[in-house]
Short mmCIF file of C-alpha atoms in Angstrom, two decimals:
data_model
loop_
_atom_site.label_atom_id
_atom_site.label_comp_id
_atom_site.label_asym_id
_atom_site.label_seq_id
_atom_site.Cartn_x
_atom_site.Cartn_y
_atom_site.Cartn_z
CA MET T 1 -21.04 -35.10 -61.96
CA THR T 2 -24.04 -32.93 -62.81
CA LEU T 3 -26.68 -31.39 -60.60
CA THR T 4 -30.19 -32.48 -61.48
CA GLU T 5 -32.96 -29.90 -61.87
CA ALA T 6 -33.78 -30.44 -58.19
CA GLY T 7 -30.11 -30.01 -57.31
CA ARG T 8 -29.86 -26.75 -59.24
CA ARG T 9 -32.86 -25.41 -57.29
CA HIS T 10 -31.65 -26.68 -53.91
CA PRO T 11 -30.47 -23.87 -51.59
CA LEU T 12 -27.48 -25.82 -50.26
CA PHE T 13 -26.11 -26.03 -53.81
CA ASP T 14 -26.84 -22.43 -54.75
CA GLY T 15 -24.00 -20.99 -56.84
CA PHE T 16 -22.46 -24.40 -57.61
CA ASP T 17 -21.52 -25.06 -61.21
CA GLU T 18 -24.05 -27.30 -62.92
CA SER T 19 -21.29 -29.88 -63.52
CA PHE T 20 -18.15 -30.42 -61.47
CA ASP T 21 -15.52 -33.05 -60.70
CA SER T 22 -15.79 -35.33 -57.72
CA GLY T 23 -14.07 -38.43 -56.43
CA HIS T 24 -15.66 -41.80 -57.08
CA TRP T 25 -14.70 -45.08 -55.43
CA HIS T 26 -17.62 -47.44 -55.41
CA HIS T 27 -19.47 -50.29 -57.03
CA ASP T 28 -22.93 -49.70 -55.61
CA MET T 29 -25.50 -46.94 -55.22
CA PRO T 30 -27.61 -45.72 -52.32
CA GLY T 31 -31.19 -46.89 -52.29
CA LEU T 32 -34.06 -44.47 -52.66
CA THR T 33 -36.96 -43.97 -50.30
CA ALA T 34 -40.34 -42.67 -51.44
CA ASP T 35 -39.39 -39.14 -50.32
CA ALA T 36 -35.81 -39.17 -51.67
CA THR T 37 -34.70 -36.66 -54.30
CA VAL T 38 -31.65 -37.20 -56.49
CA LEU T 39 -29.67 -33.93 -56.49
CA ALA T 40 -26.64 -34.97 -58.55
CA ALA T 41 -25.83 -37.75 -60.98
CA SER T 42 -23.05 -38.86 -63.30
CA GLU T 43 -22.78 -41.13 -66.27
CA GLY T 44 -21.13 -43.74 -64.04
CA CYS T 45 -23.61 -43.40 -61.17
CA PRO T 46 -27.13 -41.94 -61.48
CA ARG T 47 -27.40 -41.30 -57.70
CA GLN T 48 -24.35 -39.31 -56.64
CA ILE T 49 -26.06 -37.02 -54.12
CA VAL T 50 -29.49 -37.79 -52.66
CA ALA T 51 -31.64 -35.75 -50.28
CA TYR T 52 -33.57 -38.02 -47.93
CA GLY T 53 -34.88 -35.21 -45.75
CA ARG T 54 -34.23 -31.60 -44.80
CA PHE T 55 -31.07 -32.49 -42.88
CA LEU T 56 -30.29 -35.95 -44.25
CA TYR T 57 -28.18 -36.41 -47.38
CA GLY T 58 -26.44 -39.33 -48.99
CA PHE T 59 -23.20 -38.66 -50.86
CA GLN T 60 -22.10 -41.54 -53.05
CA CYS T 61 -19.36 -39.32 -54.46
CA HIS T 62 -16.26 -38.53 -52.44
CA MET T 63 -15.70 -34.80 -52.22
CA GLU T 64 -13.45 -35.30 -49.18
CA PHE T 65 -10.59 -36.89 -51.17
CA ASP T 66 -7.16 -35.38 -50.71
CA ARG T 67 -3.64 -36.64 -51.47
CA ASP T 68 -3.39 -38.69 -48.26
CA ILE T 69 -6.77 -40.36 -48.73
CA VAL T 70 -6.00 -41.18 -52.36
CA GLU T 71 -2.62 -42.68 -51.40
CA GLY T 72 -4.36 -44.86 -48.81
CA LEU T 73 -6.91 -46.03 -51.37
CA ILE T 74 -4.20 -46.80 -53.91
CA GLU T 75 -2.24 -48.76 -51.32
CA SER T 76 -5.25 -50.80 -50.24
CA ALA T 77 -6.56 -51.48 -53.75
CA GLU T 78 -3.45 -51.74 -55.92
CA GLU T 79 -4.30 -55.22 -57.22
CA GLU T 80 -7.90 -54.24 -57.94
CA LEU T 81 -6.81 -51.11 -59.81
CA THR T 82 -4.43 -53.17 -61.94
CA ALA T 83 -7.17 -55.70 -62.69
CA LEU T 84 -9.53 -52.89 -63.73
CA ALA T 85 -7.04 -51.12 -66.00
CA GLY T 86 -8.77 -49.99 -69.16
CA HIS T 87 -12.21 -49.71 -67.60
CA ARG T 88 -13.81 -46.41 -68.53
CA PHE T 89 -14.46 -45.13 -65.02
CA VAL T 90 -11.31 -46.44 -63.33
CA GLN T 91 -8.21 -44.26 -63.10
CA GLN T 92 -4.84 -45.82 -62.49
CA PRO T 93 -2.59 -44.65 -59.62
CA GLU T 94 -0.63 -42.12 -61.69
CA GLU T 95 -3.89 -40.54 -62.90
CA LEU T 96 -5.38 -40.55 -59.40
CA ARG T 97 -2.32 -38.77 -58.05
CA ARG T 98 -2.60 -36.00 -60.67
CA ASN T 99 -6.15 -35.02 -59.65
CA ASP T 100 -6.50 -31.64 -57.96
CA HIS T 101 -8.97 -32.05 -55.08
CA ARG T 102 -9.14 -28.44 -53.91
CA ALA T 103 -12.25 -27.35 -55.84
CA MET T 104 -14.36 -30.31 -54.73
CA ASN T 105 -13.11 -29.94 -51.14
CA GLU T 106 -14.19 -26.29 -51.20
CA ARG T 107 -17.63 -27.23 -52.55
CA LEU T 108 -18.03 -29.79 -49.79
CA GLU T 109 -17.09 -27.19 -47.17
CA VAL T 110 -19.65 -24.74 -48.60
CA PHE T 111 -22.35 -27.43 -48.56
CA LEU T 112 -21.52 -28.46 -44.97
CA ASP T 113 -21.38 -24.84 -43.74
CA ARG T 114 -24.80 -24.22 -45.28
CA LEU T 115 -26.20 -27.42 -43.80
CA VAL T 116 -24.96 -26.51 -40.32
CA ALA T 117 -26.39 -22.97 -40.65
CA ALA T 118 -29.78 -24.32 -41.77
CA TYR T 119 -29.82 -26.86 -38.93
CA THR T 120 -28.81 -24.26 -36.35
CA ALA T 121 -31.50 -21.86 -37.55
CA ALA T 122 -34.23 -24.52 -37.40
#
C-alpha cells in the first residue's frame, strides 16, 4: 500500500516508507464523510487508511496479522480461498503462511503509540 500525499504529511506516519506491505482480507471499503482524508491506498483498495478526525481512523488494511491470525483466517475461509485461486489479489494458504508480518506489526505499534501520545497530550 502507498501513503497518499496527505498520509506522507501526517505526523502519525512520519518516517514511514512511502509504500509498504500490509495484510488485506476484505471485499468492501469504508465510506467517506465530508471531512475524511484518505491517508493510504493500494491498487486493490483505494481507501486503505482514512482519517475521519484527529483521533478517529479507519484501517481497511490489516497490520495486526500474525501467524495465528492468518491460520485462523485460512481455516475459516479455506473453500473461499480455493474458489478464488488465480485472482490477482488473493494469496493461497501456502503464500499467506510465507508472509513476514513483523514490519507491518511494528508500523502499527508506532502509529498506535503516536496516537496515544497525541490523545494524552490533548
